[in-house]
Amino acid sequence: MVFSKSEEEHVTHVSTVLSRLRANNLFAKAPKFLFHVTSVEYLGYVVSSECLKMDQEKVQQILNRPPPRNLKALQSFLGFSNFYRRFIKNYSKKISSLTSFLKKDSRFALNEEALRQFHKLKDAFTISTILSHSNPSLPTIVETDASDYALGLYGKELLGIVWALKCWRAFLLSLSSSFEVLTDHSSLQYFMSSKILTRHQACWAEFLSEFHFSITYRPGRLATLPDALSRWDK
């Protein structure tokens, strides 16, 4: 996919790409090309200059699926729907009864609640949800929190930041200005300047040094969204 900020710039970009292909003896079929379009179907999405949408042909395949009769059919359906999970609000909650059958030694028997979730999930795909492209010129804020499993308080809160930045690494590194990380653990404000670190913390510090950001403390009672997500299973 070749995208440009103007039509004139696009002509130059396309010419450069085609010249590079020719120079390396690479060929492509003309019917597979689309030139000077503002929207295109690409890898299961409809991409435009304004937003990202689900490919309606793929969505229709989900809507045409009958209720799964066995575990294999359920796995196939969930695998297909998972591709568009970012468009479905509270997706994990919407499929909780269905995913319970994927647990080890679980017996597949589509009960009333699971069947209800199956149809509700299909209904969710009929809503024309779109995702806007990020605007790097606007202030960027990353909100993090962590659950109480497996790690100590300081470690888990820090790992929450590391995990978030790994997920959004490409986007955050492309920002032209610094971004802000909000945390409800006050000690993390001084992590990047700390001289005494454990082996794991040193590795995380090295990774975090790639980014241009500041850490701001915000009390947990004010962090409604990330705090609610971290307490989901409690």
XYZ file of C-alpha atoms in Angstrom:
234
model
C 0.000 0.000 0.000
C 1.319 3.426 -1.011
C -0.204 6.460 0.700
C 0.564 10.137 0.283
C -0.512 13.537 1.564
C -1.410 14.931 -1.876
C -2.177 13.712 -5.388
C 1.039 15.197 -6.737
C 3.069 13.504 -4.018
C 1.243 10.241 -4.697
C 2.269 10.239 -8.367
C 5.890 10.564 -7.299
C 5.591 7.827 -4.666
C 3.917 5.351 -7.027
C 6.473 6.049 -9.740
C 9.289 5.412 -7.254
C 7.773 2.104 -6.127
C 7.195 0.859 -9.693
C 10.719 1.861 -10.707
C 12.143 -0.018 -7.728
C 10.150 -3.134 -8.682
C 11.381 -2.962 -12.271
C 14.988 -2.467 -11.163
C 14.766 -5.701 -9.166
C 12.951 -7.679 -11.892
C 9.769 -7.931 -9.845
C 6.396 -7.952 -11.556
C 2.785 -7.510 -10.467
C -0.495 -8.041 -12.308
C -2.170 -4.823 -13.422
C -5.710 -5.962 -12.387
C -4.482 -6.164 -8.795
C -3.537 -2.475 -8.746
C -5.748 0.394 -7.605
C -4.506 3.891 -8.312
C -5.625 7.223 -6.847
C -8.252 5.873 -4.465
C -9.182 7.332 -1.079
C -10.359 4.018 0.389
C -9.127 0.459 -0.105
C -9.808 -3.054 1.203
C -6.583 -4.267 2.772
C -5.902 -7.391 4.837
C -9.478 -7.686 6.099
C -9.960 -3.969 6.733
C -11.292 -1.002 4.794
C -8.636 1.685 5.134
C -9.250 5.334 4.292
C -7.633 8.635 5.173
C -10.248 9.164 7.900
C -10.648 5.810 9.596
C -10.374 2.026 9.732
C -13.468 -0.156 9.183
C -14.316 -3.841 9.143
C -14.522 -5.463 5.710
C -18.250 -6.088 5.267
C -17.658 -9.238 3.215
C -15.733 -10.724 6.129
C -18.377 -9.532 8.590
C -21.070 -11.231 6.521
C -19.182 -14.515 6.844
C -19.413 -14.131 10.630
C -23.120 -13.297 10.473
C -23.792 -16.360 8.311
C -22.229 -18.745 10.834
C -24.726 -21.088 12.529
C -24.366 -21.858 16.257
C -21.334 -24.156 16.740
C -22.178 -27.836 17.209
C -18.769 -28.896 18.456
C -15.536 -27.502 19.880
C -13.839 -27.290 16.485
C -16.676 -25.159 15.092
C -16.524 -22.905 18.166
C -12.761 -22.433 17.801
C -13.240 -21.572 14.140
C -15.924 -18.987 14.922
C -13.943 -17.359 17.739
C -10.782 -17.337 15.649
C -12.627 -15.472 12.923
C -14.353 -13.003 15.255
C -11.150 -12.363 17.266
C -9.692 -10.683 14.198
C -12.121 -7.787 14.672
C -12.147 -7.719 18.466
C -10.770 -4.173 18.569
C -14.058 -2.958 17.053
C -16.236 -4.653 19.701
C -16.490 -2.898 23.059
C -15.982 -5.282 26.014
C -15.268 -8.114 23.580
C -13.759 -10.474 26.179
C -16.774 -10.082 28.428
C -19.137 -10.701 25.516
C -17.572 -14.120 24.809
C -16.824 -15.279 28.382
C -19.359 -18.143 28.295
C -18.109 -19.268 24.890
C -14.435 -19.258 25.868
C -15.202 -21.304 28.993
C -15.552 -24.320 26.687
C -11.937 -23.884 25.562
C -10.560 -24.702 29.001
C -8.815 -28.012 29.553
C -11.159 -30.912 30.391
C -14.193 -28.723 29.697
C -17.144 -30.548 28.143
C -18.702 -28.843 25.127
C -22.438 -28.327 25.545
C -23.805 -25.068 24.199
C -26.072 -23.894 27.019
C -28.619 -21.081 26.956
C -26.180 -18.412 28.168
C -23.500 -19.405 25.650
C -26.058 -19.397 22.842
C -27.251 -15.954 23.946
C -23.673 -14.645 23.840
C -23.181 -16.168 20.400
C -26.133 -14.228 18.982
C -25.268 -11.047 20.910
C -21.753 -11.135 19.486
C -23.136 -11.481 15.966
C -25.425 -8.522 16.658
C -22.387 -6.477 17.717
C -20.889 -6.989 14.266
C -23.910 -5.334 12.634
C -23.022 -1.997 14.281
C -20.934 0.164 11.969
C -18.059 0.801 14.360
C -15.093 2.726 12.981
C -11.656 3.421 14.428
C -10.162 6.847 13.862
C -6.495 7.192 13.030
C -4.362 8.659 15.773
C -3.299 12.274 15.462
C 0.367 12.601 16.497
C 0.033 16.381 16.698
C -2.312 16.098 19.697
C -1.144 15.406 23.285
C -0.825 11.675 23.983
C -1.580 10.150 27.383
C -1.024 6.485 28.317
C -2.994 5.269 31.352
C -1.811 2.070 33.061
C -2.643 -0.098 36.049
C -1.971 -3.714 37.032
C -3.658 -6.568 38.879
C -2.342 -8.212 42.052
C -1.212 -11.485 40.468
C 2.352 -12.866 40.416
C 4.374 -9.674 40.995
C 5.103 -7.312 43.852
C 3.391 -3.924 43.901
C 6.241 -1.883 42.410
C 7.119 -4.552 39.846
C 3.600 -5.107 38.586
C 2.882 -1.387 38.176
C 6.147 -0.937 36.280
C 5.447 -3.971 34.122
C 2.058 -2.462 33.282
C 3.841 0.537 31.779
C 6.346 -1.653 29.921
C 3.561 -3.822 28.490
C 1.547 -0.788 27.315
C 4.547 0.788 25.612
C 5.428 -2.504 23.910
C 1.877 -2.762 22.548
C 1.914 0.799 21.178
C 5.637 1.025 20.445
C 5.358 1.866 16.730
C 2.812 4.612 17.383
C 4.551 6.119 20.411
C 7.975 6.209 18.744
C 6.472 8.103 15.805
C 5.229 10.973 17.977
C 6.910 14.304 17.365
C 6.625 15.317 21.017
C 6.820 13.758 24.459
C 3.872 11.775 25.800
C 2.629 11.360 29.361
C 2.188 8.124 31.330
C -0.292 8.215 34.216
C 0.207 5.802 37.128
C -1.290 5.426 40.594
C 2.080 4.353 42.075
C 3.965 7.509 43.097
C 7.428 5.882 43.320
C 7.433 5.193 39.578
C 7.863 8.909 38.907
C 11.532 8.498 39.832
C 12.196 5.114 38.243
C 14.112 6.365 35.201
C 16.542 8.311 37.414
C 17.061 5.516 39.960
C 20.640 4.230 40.294
C 19.761 0.942 42.029
C 17.800 -1.516 39.891
C 17.226 -5.258 39.853
C 18.185 -7.257 36.760
C 14.606 -7.199 35.441
C 14.216 -3.501 36.183
C 17.464 -2.750 34.340
C 16.137 -4.551 31.247
C 12.879 -2.623 31.462
C 14.756 0.665 31.929
C 16.780 -0.028 28.786
C 13.574 -0.626 26.819
C 11.852 2.462 28.238
C 14.844 4.628 27.332
C 13.768 4.353 23.679
C 10.777 6.584 24.395
C 10.445 10.284 25.140
C 7.913 10.440 27.967
C 7.225 11.597 31.502
C 5.588 9.657 34.351
C 2.894 11.461 36.315
C 1.359 10.227 39.547
C -2.425 10.182 39.769
C -4.251 8.658 42.777
C -6.024 5.382 42.044
C -9.419 6.832 42.959
C -9.124 9.103 39.913
C -8.008 6.353 37.509
C -11.457 4.925 36.809
C -10.822 3.310 33.411
C -7.454 1.518 33.866
C -8.313 0.619 37.463
C -11.575 -0.996 36.398
C -9.795 -3.035 33.731
C -7.145 -4.265 36.167
C -9.844 -5.434 38.595
C -11.945 -7.169 35.941
C -11.643 -10.679 37.367
C -12.028 -9.745 41.035
